[in-house]
Amino acid sequence: MQNFDYMTPTRLIFGKESIVKLPEVMRSLGKRVLLTYGGGSIKKIGLYDRVNELLKDFEIFELPGIQPNPKYDPSVLDGVRMCKENQIDVILAVGGGSVLDCSKAIAAGAKYDGDPWDLITYKVKAQAALPIVDVLTLAATGSEYDCGGVISRTETNDKVGYMDPLLFPVCSILDPVYTFTVSKKQTAAGCADAMNHTIEQYFVADSTLLNDGFCESMLKSLMVNATKCIENPEDYTARAEMMLCCTYGCNGILSLGNSYSGWPCHGIEHALSAYYDITHGEGLAIITPRWMRHILNEKTIDRFVKYGINVFGIDATLPKQEIAEKAIDATYAFFESINIPMHLREVGIDESRIDEMAHHIAVNEGLENAYAPLTEEDIKKILIESL
Amino acid sequence: MQNFDYMTPTRLIFGKESIVKLPEVMRSLGKRVLLTYGGGSIKKIGLYDRVNELLKDFEIFELPGIQPNPKYDPSVLDGVRMCKENQIDVILAVGGGSVLDCSKAIAAGAKYDGDPWDLITYKVKAQAALPIVDVLTLAATGSEYDCGGVISRTETNDKVGYMDPLLFPVCSILDPVYTFTVSKKQTAAGCADAMNHTIEQYFVADSTLLNDGFCESMLKSLMVNATKCIENPEDYTARAEMMLCCTYGCNGILSLGNSYSGWPCHGIEHALSAYYDITHGEGLAIITPRWMRHILNEKTIDRFVKYGINVFGIDATLPKQEIAEKAIDATYAFFESINIPMHLREVGIDESRIDEMAHHIAVNEGLENAYAPLTEEDIKKILIESL
C-alpha cells in the first residue's frame, strides 16, 4: 500500500430541493457573484430563474456560454477579466463538469496577475483562488467533488488537466431532479465517463481488497442505474444513485493507497476531444475496451480476471484468458447497450490525423509510465483499433 | 434515496513515516499545544519521544492517562482547565479512539464558559472549538475521520455520544507501523468495532447498490486483514488496509443517502461499557449476532440474505431463511475465530443488572425508532441471549 496525503473538504448538499440552502451557503462567502453557465439548458428547466430569485440580495454578474470541453479563449479569459473588473467574491457555477472546470480555472486566474495559462500548465503555482459553489445539472465528471479541471486551447489542440487543492468547491448542491432533462446521449456519456474514472483507478499494479470492492461497486451501480435513467429519465432513485456515483469518480476516495495508473484512457481521449471536440464520455467509451484488449497480457491478466468475475459475474472456473476476454467484451457490450457510438468514425474522426494525435499524446501524457506502459506505437494501434 | 448534507474536511496523511509532516501541520495552527495520550504505550513504541523531538520548537503541555471509555471526570475536565489556564492553541491527540474522543470534548469545552457536559448532551450548541490534530495508534473507532466522540460519566452510568462539525480533526496522521504493537485482543476488538460500524449502516430500510457494495467491501476487507494482523502483527499491508477501513467507519461515507438505522448495537453496548467498563469492540461483537437473530423476520430477511451472499459467499440458491441464519452464524464464527470472548459472562457481566441496563437503554437510546424497533423487552431479551 502506497503512502498518501488526502483531503476533500467540499460540502455536499444532496437531494430534492437542496437548493434552498444556497443563500445560506453563499452569504458566508460574499455579495458579488460571478454566475457561470453553459448553453441555456438551466433556463429551460427553470433553474436560472430559481437561482436569481434565491440570490436576489446578491450582486450577480453573468458569464454564459461555457462550452463542453471548455475553452481557454474566450471563456476562461473572459471570466478572469470579469472577476477582476467587478471585484467578484465568489463564483457560482450552475451546470455540468465543463462549467465547473472552467470556473475553477477562472477562480485561480482571478487571483493571479499574469497569464492564467501559467497556472493551468503549472508554470506558476497558484497562491490563492476565489471560492466556488456549484449547482450541478449533469452526473458525469466528478468535478463537483475534486480540485481539478480540464481546459482546451483550440489553436494548439491542447486539452490540459490541472489540479490544485485551492480549487475544491466550497459546496456542491446536488439535486438529482435537475438531471431529469439530460438527454439519453449525455446520460450514457456521463455514465461512461464515471465508469472510466473508476477503471483508471482499478487497473493498477498495487491495490487493496477495499479499493477493489469500492470500484467494483461503483461500476455495477453505474451500469444498473444509467440503464434505468435512460429507460425512464425521471426515475429519481436511479438519477440520485448515478449522481452520487459520479461524484466519487475523481477525488481519489476509490483508490487511496493504490499505485497510480497513469490514467491512460484519459490521456488518449484528451487528444481526441482537443482535435475533434467530441463528447468526452463517448471518446472514453470508445477507447476503453480497445485499450483493455491492447494491454491484456500475462502481467495484467489477473486484474482482468478479477474485473470480469466481480463486475460482470463471469464464471470463475473458466480459463483466465477466457474470463479476461469476456470481461472486455462485456465492457464493450454495455456501452453499446446504452447506445454509445463505439467507433471513432461515428463521432467524426477518421484516420487522417491519427499519427499526429498519437505523437501529441506520446509527447504530452507520460503514458510510458502508465500501469501498462504505452509507446507512441501502442497509442497509434489503439487509435486505429478504435476507428 | 434520502437527502443528506455531508462534509469531512479532515486531511489524512497516511503511510510509513507520515509523521514527518507533523511540524508543518502544527505550525499553521499555533505554538501552544496540549498533548493528550493514554496509558503510556506511546512511550514504549518511541512515539512520545519522536513527537517531542519533532515539536521541539513548540510549547507542549501534557494530559496523560486518558482511559479506554474516556471519562468526563477527570480527563475532560482536566483537559478543559489546562487549555484555559495555558491559552492552548491546538490539541495533539496521540493514541487511539479514546484519546481522540476525549480530546474532542476538551476542544469544545475549552471554548465554552459553562460546564462542558452541557455541550456533550446538546443542552448548549458549541460555538467554537480548538483545532485537533492526531497521530493514531489503533485501528478501530474511526474517530480520526469523524466529528463525534463518546464520553463516559461513571457516577451516572452514562456513556454519551456527541457530534459537532467543529470537531473534525484538522489532520490525522496514520502510520500503520504504530499499530504493529497492538495486542491480538485489541486488534480483534478494533476489527469488531469497525465491522459493527459498517453493519449499523448496512441494516437499514433504504439503501443503494453503491452503499451496499461499499459496506460489503469493508466487511470482507476487515475480516481478511484483521485475521492477517493477528497472525502476523507486523504485516504492514494488512495493518495498513485495516487502518484505512476503520477510518471510513463513522464519517458517513459508507451510507450517504441511506435511511438511518438507529445504531442499535451501539445503543445497547454503550450501556454495557458504561456499567462495566468493558472493551467496546468486544461488547459490540457479543451483541451483534444476538441482535441479528432477534430482528430477523419477514421484513428484514432480504437484508440478511444479501449480507450472507455478498459478504460470506453463501449459496444464493438456498432458501432465504437458511441463508439468513447461516449469515448470522458466520458472523458469530468470525468473531470467535479471532478469539473475541463471545459471552457477556466472559467479560464480567452477569444477569444482576440486566433489567437496570435494559431500562437505561430503552429510556436513553431511542431504539423504538430503529430500523427494527426495539422495546425494553426486546433489549432485555438480547442481553439475556448474550450472557
Tab-separated table of N, CA and C in Angstrom, chain B residues 175-309:
chain	number	residue	atom	x	y	z
B	175	ASP	N	0.062	6.222	10.526
B	175	ASP	CA	1.175	5.362	10.130
B	175	ASP	C	0.891	3.958	10.660
B	176	PRO	N	0.603	3.028	9.763
B	176	PRO	CA	0.238	1.663	10.199
B	176	PRO	C	1.298	1.017	11.086
B	177	VAL	N	2.542	1.455	10.965
B	177	VAL	CA	3.618	0.874	11.777
B	177	VAL	C	3.328	1.060	13.274
B	178	TYR	N	2.676	2.167	13.623
B	178	TYR	CA	2.359	2.395	15.041
B	178	TYR	C	1.338	1.407	15.582
B	179	THR	N	0.717	0.637	14.700
B	179	THR	CA	-0.251	-0.359	15.190
B	179	THR	C	0.353	-1.764	15.289
B	180	PHE	N	1.633	-1.892	14.931
B	180	PHE	CA	2.283	-3.216	14.994
B	180	PHE	C	2.229	-3.823	16.396
B	181	THR	N	2.318	-2.966	17.411
B	181	THR	CA	2.381	-3.479	18.789
B	181	THR	C	1.008	-3.618	19.444
B	182	VAL	N	-0.045	-3.319	18.709
B	182	VAL	CA	-1.387	-3.502	19.277
B	182	VAL	C	-1.615	-4.995	19.524
B	183	SER	N	-2.082	-5.325	20.711
B	183	SER	CA	-2.255	-6.741	21.091
B	183	SER	C	-3.280	-7.430	20.192
B	184	LYS	N	-3.213	-8.751	20.197
B	184	LYS	CA	-4.195	-9.524	19.435
B	184	LYS	C	-5.616	-9.196	19.918
B	185	LYS	N	-5.753	-9.089	21.227
B	185	LYS	CA	-7.068	-8.784	21.800
B	185	LYS	C	-7.603	-7.445	21.276
B	186	GLN	N	-6.758	-6.419	21.298
B	186	GLN	CA	-7.227	-5.098	20.864
B	186	GLN	C	-7.368	-5.025	19.345
B	187	THR	N	-6.554	-5.774	18.619
B	187	THR	CA	-6.708	-5.816	17.162
B	187	THR	C	-8.062	-6.417	16.802
B	188	ALA	N	-8.405	-7.504	17.492
B	188	ALA	CA	-9.698	-8.153	17.237
B	188	ALA	C	-10.844	-7.225	17.622
B	189	ALA	N	-10.694	-6.555	18.754
B	189	ALA	CA	-11.773	-5.657	19.201
B	189	ALA	C	-11.924	-4.485	18.227
B	190	GLY	N	-10.806	-3.993	17.706
B	190	GLY	CA	-10.852	-2.903	16.727
B	190	GLY	C	-11.574	-3.335	15.457
B	191	CYS	N	-11.281	-4.536	15.022
B	191	CYS	CA	-11.947	-5.080	13.841
B	191	CYS	C	-13.452	-5.205	14.088
B	192	ALA	N	-13.818	-5.720	15.248
B	192	ALA	CA	-15.246	-5.883	15.566
B	192	ALA	C	-15.935	-4.521	15.625
B	193	ASP	N	-15.235	-3.533	16.146
B	193	ASP	CA	-15.791	-2.184	16.222
B	193	ASP	C	-16.102	-1.667	14.813
B	194	ALA	N	-15.094	-1.742	13.944
B	194	ALA	CA	-15.288	-1.218	12.582
B	194	ALA	C	-16.311	-2.046	11.806
B	195	MET	N	-16.326	-3.358	12.035
B	195	MET	CA	-17.345	-4.172	11.361
B	195	MET	C	-18.734	-3.759	11.821
B	196	ASN	N	-18.862	-3.533	13.124
B	196	ASN	CA	-20.185	-3.149	13.584
B	196	ASN	C	-20.579	-1.760	13.076
B	197	HIS	N	-19.617	-0.839	12.988
B	197	HIS	CA	-19.937	0.473	12.390
B	197	HIS	C	-20.545	0.282	11.001
B	198	THR	N	-19.978	-0.663	10.271
B	198	THR	CA	-20.454	-0.909	8.914
B	198	THR	C	-21.836	-1.561	8.938
B	199	ILE	N	-21.982	-2.539	9.809
B	199	ILE	CA	-23.272	-3.245	9.922
B	199	ILE	C	-24.386	-2.284	10.329
B	200	GLU	N	-24.052	-1.339	11.197
B	200	GLU	CA	-25.072	-0.374	11.642
B	200	GLU	C	-25.529	0.516	10.484
B	201	GLN	N	-24.713	0.613	9.428
B	201	GLN	CA	-25.092	1.439	8.285
B	201	GLN	C	-25.687	0.600	7.147
B	202	TYR	N	-25.532	-0.713	7.267
B	202	TYR	CA	-25.959	-1.631	6.200
B	202	TYR	C	-27.376	-2.143	6.445
B	203	PHE	N	-27.705	-2.388	7.701
B	203	PHE	CA	-29.046	-2.893	8.011
B	203	PHE	C	-29.985	-1.722	8.203
B	204	VAL	N	-30.519	-1.276	7.061
B	204	VAL	CA	-31.383	-0.096	7.027
B	204	VAL	C	-32.541	-0.391	6.081
B	205	ALA	N	-33.564	0.446	6.158
B	205	ALA	CA	-34.744	0.229	5.321
B	205	ALA	C	-34.483	0.633	3.868
B	206	ASP	N	-33.644	1.644	3.667
B	206	ASP	CA	-33.470	2.208	2.329
B	206	ASP	C	-31.983	2.403	2.064
B	207	SER	N	-31.461	1.648	1.117
B	207	SER	CA	-30.048	1.753	0.800
B	207	SER	C	-29.872	1.782	-0.709
B	208	THR	N	-28.628	1.773	-1.158
B	208	THR	CA	-28.336	1.787	-2.593
B	208	THR	C	-27.386	0.646	-2.914
B	209	LEU	N	-27.377	0.277	-4.184
B	209	LEU	CA	-26.400	-0.701	-4.664
B	209	LEU	C	-24.987	-0.266	-4.301
B	210	LEU	N	-24.733	1.033	-4.494
B	210	LEU	CA	-23.401	1.583	-4.243
B	210	LEU	C	-23.012	1.420	-2.779
B	211	ASN	N	-23.875	1.895	-1.887
B	211	ASN	CA	-23.543	1.824	-0.464
B	211	ASN	C	-23.462	0.378	0.016
B	212	ASP	N	-24.359	-0.455	-0.471
B	212	ASP	CA	-24.284	-1.869	-0.076
B	212	ASP	C	-22.931	-2.449	-0.485
B	213	GLY	N	-22.500	-2.125	-1.693
B	213	GLY	CA	-21.205	-2.618	-2.159
B	213	GLY	C	-20.057	-2.088	-1.315
B	214	PHE	N	-20.120	-0.804	-0.986
B	214	PHE	CA	-19.067	-0.225	-0.127
B	214	PHE	C	-19.015	-0.975	1.205
B	215	CYS	N	-20.178	-1.174	1.814
B	215	CYS	CA	-20.218	-1.827	3.133
B	215	CYS	C	-19.741	-3.275	3.042
B	216	GLU	N	-20.187	-3.969	2.021
B	216	GLU	CA	-19.762	-5.371	1.866
B	216	GLU	C	-18.237	-5.450	1.667
B	217	SER	N	-17.692	-4.497	0.916
B	217	SER	CA	-16.236	-4.473	0.706
B	217	SER	C	-15.505	-4.218	2.012
B	218	MET	N	-16.035	-3.320	2.806
B	218	MET	CA	-15.449	-3.031	4.117
B	218	MET	C	-15.417	-4.299	4.969
B	219	LEU	N	-16.550	-4.975	5.036
B	219	LEU	CA	-16.643	-6.143	5.918
B	219	LEU	C	-15.686	-7.244	5.463
B	220	LYS	N	-15.639	-7.480	4.164
B	220	LYS	CA	-14.749	-8.530	3.664
B	220	LYS	C	-13.294	-8.164	3.917
B	221	SER	N	-12.955	-6.911	3.646
B	221	SER	CA	-11.575	-6.487	3.848
B	221	SER	C	-11.198	-6.547	5.325
B	222	LEU	N	-12.090	-6.113	6.187
B	222	LEU	CA	-11.785	-6.142	7.625
B	222	LEU	C	-11.542	-7.569	8.100
B	223	MET	N	-12.352	-8.503	7.656
B	223	MET	CA	-12.194	-9.886	8.131
B	223	MET	C	-10.870	-10.480	7.651
B	224	VAL	N	-10.579	-10.283	6.380
B	224	VAL	CA	-9.322	-10.818	5.832
B	224	VAL	C	-8.119	-10.175	6.519
B	225	ASN	N	-8.152	-8.848	6.621
B	225	ASN	CA	-6.956	-8.156	7.104
B	225	ASN	C	-6.767	-8.247	8.607
B	226	ALA	N	-7.846	-8.235	9.370
B	226	ALA	CA	-7.687	-8.396	10.821
B	226	ALA	C	-7.111	-9.778	11.126
B	227	THR	N	-7.578	-10.776	10.401
B	227	THR	CA	-7.043	-12.127	10.605
B	227	THR	C	-5.538	-12.144	10.323
B	228	LYS	N	-5.135	-11.492	9.235
B	228	LYS	CA	-3.690	-11.417	8.932
B	228	LYS	C	-2.926	-10.657	10.004
B	229	CYS	N	-3.484	-9.567	10.502
B	229	CYS	CA	-2.802	-8.768	11.538
B	229	CYS	C	-2.604	-9.589	12.802
B	230	ILE	N	-3.589	-10.430	13.115
B	230	ILE	CA	-3.492	-11.227	14.336
B	230	ILE	C	-2.456	-12.341	14.150
B	231	GLU	N	-2.427	-12.895	12.940
B	231	GLU	CA	-1.420	-13.941	12.660
B	231	GLU	C	-0.010	-13.362	12.632
B	232	ASN	N	0.118	-12.198	12.020
B	232	ASN	CA	1.435	-11.580	11.877
B	232	ASN	C	1.326	-10.092	12.158
B	233	PRO	N	1.550	-9.701	13.409
B	233	PRO	CA	1.283	-8.309	13.815
B	233	PRO	C	2.092	-7.278	13.036
B	234	GLU	N	3.165	-7.701	12.383
B	234	GLU	CA	3.971	-6.731	11.634
B	234	GLU	C	3.746	-6.821	10.121
B	235	ASP	N	2.626	-7.351	9.715
B	235	ASP	CA	2.253	-7.381	8.297
B	235	ASP	C	1.791	-5.966	7.915
B	236	TYR	N	2.699	-5.207	7.317
B	236	TYR	CA	2.402	-3.795	7.043
B	236	TYR	C	1.165	-3.631	6.177
B	237	THR	N	1.067	-4.426	5.114
B	237	THR	CA	-0.039	-4.255	4.170
B	237	THR	C	-1.379	-4.511	4.849
B	238	ALA	N	-1.419	-5.549	5.673
B	238	ALA	CA	-2.675	-5.859	6.370
B	238	ALA	C	-3.010	-4.787	7.404
B	239	ARG	N	-2.004	-4.348	8.152
B	239	ARG	CA	-2.240	-3.275	9.136
B	239	ARG	C	-2.732	-2.008	8.432
B	240	ALA	N	-2.121	-1.727	7.277
B	240	ALA	CA	-2.471	-0.503	6.548
B	240	ALA	C	-3.912	-0.570	6.054
B	241	GLU	N	-4.272	-1.698	5.442
B	241	GLU	CA	-5.636	-1.785	4.912
B	241	GLU	C	-6.659	-1.770	6.041
B	242	MET	N	-6.327	-2.448	7.145
B	242	MET	CA	-7.251	-2.423	8.285
B	242	MET	C	-7.407	-0.998	8.819
B	243	MET	N	-6.296	-0.271	8.861
B	243	MET	CA	-6.347	1.107	9.369
B	243	MET	C	-7.241	1.982	8.492
B	244	LEU	N	-7.093	1.836	7.179
B	244	LEU	CA	-7.913	2.656	6.282
B	244	LEU	C	-9.388	2.262	6.385
B	245	CYS	N	-9.660	0.973	6.463
B	245	CYS	CA	-11.051	0.525	6.648
B	245	CYS	C	-11.664	1.184	7.879
B	246	CYS	N	-10.960	1.100	8.980
B	246	CYS	CA	-11.513	1.631	10.225
B	246	CYS	C	-11.775	3.131	10.101
B	247	THR	N	-10.902	3.817	9.354
B	247	THR	CA	-11.038	5.267	9.182
B	247	THR	C	-12.372	5.640	8.540
B	248	TYR	N	-12.861	4.769	7.656
B	248	TYR	CA	-14.130	5.056	6.975
B	248	TYR	C	-15.365	4.717	7.821
B	249	GLY	N	-15.160	4.177	9.019
B	249	GLY	CA	-16.275	3.563	9.740
B	249	GLY	C	-17.398	4.498	10.143
B	250	CYS	N	-17.062	5.708	10.536
B	250	CYS	CA	-18.079	6.529	11.211
B	250	CYS	C	-18.332	7.891	10.603
B	251	ASN	N	-17.757	8.210	9.463
B	251	ASN	CA	-17.980	9.567	8.955
B	251	ASN	C	-19.133	9.624	7.968
B	252	GLY	N	-19.758	8.507	7.722
B	252	GLY	CA	-20.969	8.518	6.904
B	252	GLY	C	-20.752	8.162	5.444
B	253	ILE	N	-19.501	8.104	5.002
B	253	ILE	CA	-19.226	7.897	3.572
B	253	ILE	C	-19.778	6.557	3.075
B	254	LEU	N	-19.976	5.605	3.972
B	254	LEU	CA	-20.487	4.291	3.573
B	254	LEU	C	-21.997	4.277	3.366
B	255	SER	N	-22.658	5.350	3.727
B	255	SER	CA	-24.127	5.277	3.718
B	255	SER	C	-24.785	6.600	3.365
B	256	LEU	N	-24.121	7.411	2.537
B	256	LEU	CA	-24.745	8.674	2.148
B	256	LEU	C	-26.041	8.397	1.386
B	257	GLY	N	-27.115	8.958	1.850
B	257	GLY	CA	-28.413	8.757	1.211
B	257	GLY	C	-29.199	7.582	1.767
B	258	ASN	N	-28.562	6.757	2.606
B	258	ASN	CA	-29.309	5.669	3.256
B	258	ASN	C	-30.238	6.242	4.326
B	259	SER	N	-31.296	5.494	4.630
B	259	SER	CA	-32.068	5.856	5.817
B	259	SER	C	-31.253	5.459	7.058
B	260	TYR	N	-31.674	5.967	8.188
B	260	TYR	CA	-30.892	5.815	9.420
B	260	TYR	C	-31.324	4.545	10.150
B	261	SER	N	-30.314	3.823	10.636
B	261	SER	CA	-30.619	2.542	11.293
B	261	SER	C	-30.962	2.701	12.762
B	262	GLY	N	-30.536	3.809	13.373
B	262	GLY	CA	-30.663	3.959	14.817
B	262	GLY	C	-29.463	3.416	15.589
B	263	TRP	N	-28.498	2.814	14.881
B	263	TRP	CA	-27.286	2.256	15.513
B	263	TRP	C	-27.626	1.451	16.781
B	264	PRO	N	-28.454	0.407	16.628
B	264	PRO	CA	-28.959	-0.312	17.808
B	264	PRO	C	-27.886	-1.028	18.625
B	265	CYS	N	-26.914	-1.650	17.962
B	265	CYS	CA	-25.904	-2.384	18.748
B	265	CYS	C	-25.075	-1.405	19.582
B	266	HIS	N	-24.801	-0.239	19.014
B	266	HIS	CA	-24.086	0.772	19.795
B	266	HIS	C	-24.932	1.255	20.973
B	267	GLY	N	-26.209	1.419	20.728
B	267	GLY	CA	-27.093	1.844	21.822
B	267	GLY	C	-27.036	0.862	22.975
B	268	ILE	N	-27.060	-0.405	22.641
B	268	ILE	CA	-27.020	-1.445	23.686
B	268	ILE	C	-25.628	-1.526	24.322
B	269	GLU	N	-24.614	-1.517	23.479
B	269	GLU	CA	-23.254	-1.700	24.013
B	269	GLU	C	-22.833	-0.536	24.906
B	270	HIS	N	-23.275	0.668	24.567
B	270	HIS	CA	-22.854	1.802	25.404
B	270	HIS	C	-23.255	1.616	26.866
B	271	ALA	N	-24.392	0.977	27.087
B	271	ALA	CA	-24.768	0.709	28.484
B	271	ALA	C	-23.837	-0.330	29.106
B	272	LEU	N	-23.503	-1.363	28.335
B	272	LEU	CA	-22.590	-2.394	28.873
B	272	LEU	C	-21.276	-1.774	29.321
B	273	SER	N	-20.684	-0.941	28.443
B	273	SER	CA	-19.373	-0.414	28.855
B	273	SER	C	-19.500	0.723	29.858
B	274	ALA	N	-20.670	1.373	29.892
B	274	ALA	CA	-20.864	2.375	30.949
B	274	ALA	C	-21.000	1.706	32.314
B	275	TYR	N	-21.733	0.604	32.377
B	275	TYR	CA	-21.945	-0.081	33.657
B	275	TYR	C	-20.733	-0.918	34.061
B	276	TYR	N	-20.048	-1.506	33.069
B	276	TYR	CA	-18.994	-2.477	33.415
B	276	TYR	C	-17.617	-2.119	32.860
B	277	ASP	N	-17.528	-1.015	32.106
B	277	ASP	CA	-16.240	-0.565	31.566
B	277	ASP	C	-15.522	-1.663	30.773
B	278	ILE	N	-16.273	-2.400	29.966
B	278	ILE	CA	-15.657	-3.446	29.127
B	278	ILE	C	-15.078	-2.828	27.855
B	279	THR	N	-14.343	-3.612	27.092
B	279	THR	CA	-13.806	-3.152	25.811
B	279	THR	C	-14.955	-3.037	24.802
B	280	HIS	N	-15.103	-1.826	24.261
B	280	HIS	CA	-16.249	-1.505	23.393
B	280	HIS	C	-16.408	-2.503	22.237
B	281	GLY	N	-15.321	-2.799	21.546
B	281	GLY	CA	-15.400	-3.692	20.383
B	281	GLY	C	-15.835	-5.098	20.776
B	282	GLU	N	-15.410	-5.543	21.926
B	282	GLU	CA	-15.844	-6.870	22.393
B	282	GLU	C	-17.335	-6.860	22.716
B	283	GLY	N	-17.771	-5.809	23.367
B	283	GLY	CA	-19.202	-5.695	23.656
B	283	GLY	C	-20.017	-5.737	22.365
B	284	LEU	N	-19.544	-5.017	21.353
B	284	LEU	CA	-20.266	-4.994	20.075
B	284	LEU	C	-20.295	-6.372	19.425
B	285	ALA	N	-19.155	-7.071	19.470
B	285	ALA	CA	-19.096	-8.399	18.852
B	285	ALA	C	-20.063	-9.356	19.540
B	286	ILE	N	-20.191	-9.228	20.849
B	286	ILE	CA	-21.106	-10.115	21.585
B	286	ILE	C	-22.566	-9.789	21.224
B	287	ILE	N	-22.887	-8.512	21.186
B	287	ILE	CA	-24.279	-8.105	20.935
B	287	ILE	C	-24.713	-8.373	19.489
B	288	THR	N	-23.816	-8.098	18.533
B	288	THR	CA	-24.234	-8.065	17.120
B	288	THR	C	-24.982	-9.318	16.651
B	289	PRO	N	-24.411	-10.529	16.805
B	289	PRO	CA	-25.162	-11.688	16.286
B	289	PRO	C	-26.467	-11.947	17.047
B	290	ARG	N	-26.501	-11.622	18.343
B	290	ARG	CA	-27.759	-11.806	19.093
B	290	ARG	C	-28.806	-10.802	18.623
B	291	TRP	N	-28.365	-9.581	18.377
B	291	TRP	CA	-29.294	-8.586	17.827
B	291	TRP	C	-29.800	-9.049	16.460
B	292	MET	N	-28.885	-9.565	15.646
B	292	MET	CA	-29.289	-10.035	14.314
B	292	MET	C	-30.364	-11.107	14.420
B	293	ARG	N	-30.118	-12.071	15.282
B	293	ARG	CA	-31.071	-13.172	15.403
B	293	ARG	C	-32.421	-12.653	15.911
B	294	HIS	N	-32.340	-11.672	16.785
B	294	HIS	CA	-33.575	-11.144	17.364
B	294	HIS	C	-34.418	-10.392	16.341
B	295	ILE	N	-33.768	-9.679	15.434
B	295	ILE	CA	-34.556	-8.853	14.496
B	295	ILE	C	-34.844	-9.574	13.176
B	296	LEU	N	-34.302	-10.774	13.003
B	296	LEU	CA	-34.558	-11.500	11.749
B	296	LEU	C	-36.045	-11.864	11.650
B	297	ASN	N	-36.701	-11.303	10.674
B	297	ASN	CA	-38.118	-11.622	10.446
B	297	ASN	C	-38.441	-11.379	8.974
B	298	GLU	N	-39.679	-11.530	8.624
B	298	GLU	CA	-40.081	-11.379	7.216
B	298	GLU	C	-39.700	-10.034	6.623
B	299	LYS	N	-39.766	-9.008	7.465
B	299	LYS	CA	-39.482	-7.653	6.981
B	299	LYS	C	-38.000	-7.418	6.746
B	300	THR	N	-37.171	-8.076	7.560
B	300	THR	CA	-35.728	-7.786	7.486
B	300	THR	C	-34.956	-8.850	6.702
B	301	ILE	N	-35.615	-9.941	6.367
B	301	ILE	CA	-34.860	-11.104	5.869
B	301	ILE	C	-34.049	-10.794	4.604
B	302	ASP	N	-34.580	-9.924	3.738
B	302	ASP	CA	-33.858	-9.675	2.486
B	302	ASP	C	-32.487	-9.035	2.708
B	303	ARG	N	-32.375	-8.207	3.741
B	303	ARG	CA	-31.058	-7.633	4.059
B	303	ARG	C	-30.095	-8.746	4.478
B	304	PHE	N	-30.597	-9.657	5.291
B	304	PHE	CA	-29.730	-10.746	5.757
B	304	PHE	C	-29.304	-11.639	4.596
B	305	VAL	N	-30.213	-11.843	3.669
B	305	VAL	CA	-29.891	-12.681	2.514
B	305	VAL	C	-28.777	-12.016	1.699
B	306	LYS	N	-28.922	-10.724	1.438
B	306	LYS	CA	-27.899	-10.005	0.675
B	306	LYS	C	-26.555	-10.049	1.411
B	307	TYR	N	-26.621	-9.796	2.703
B	307	TYR	CA	-25.432	-9.828	3.560
B	307	TYR	C	-24.759	-11.207	3.489
B	308	GLY	N	-25.546	-12.236	3.600
B	308	GLY	CA	-24.994	-13.600	3.589
B	308	GLY	C	-24.328	-13.950	2.262
B	309	ILE	N	-24.996	-13.606	1.180
B	309	ILE	CA	-24.459	-13.958	-0.144
B	309	ILE	C	-23.222	-13.119	-0.462
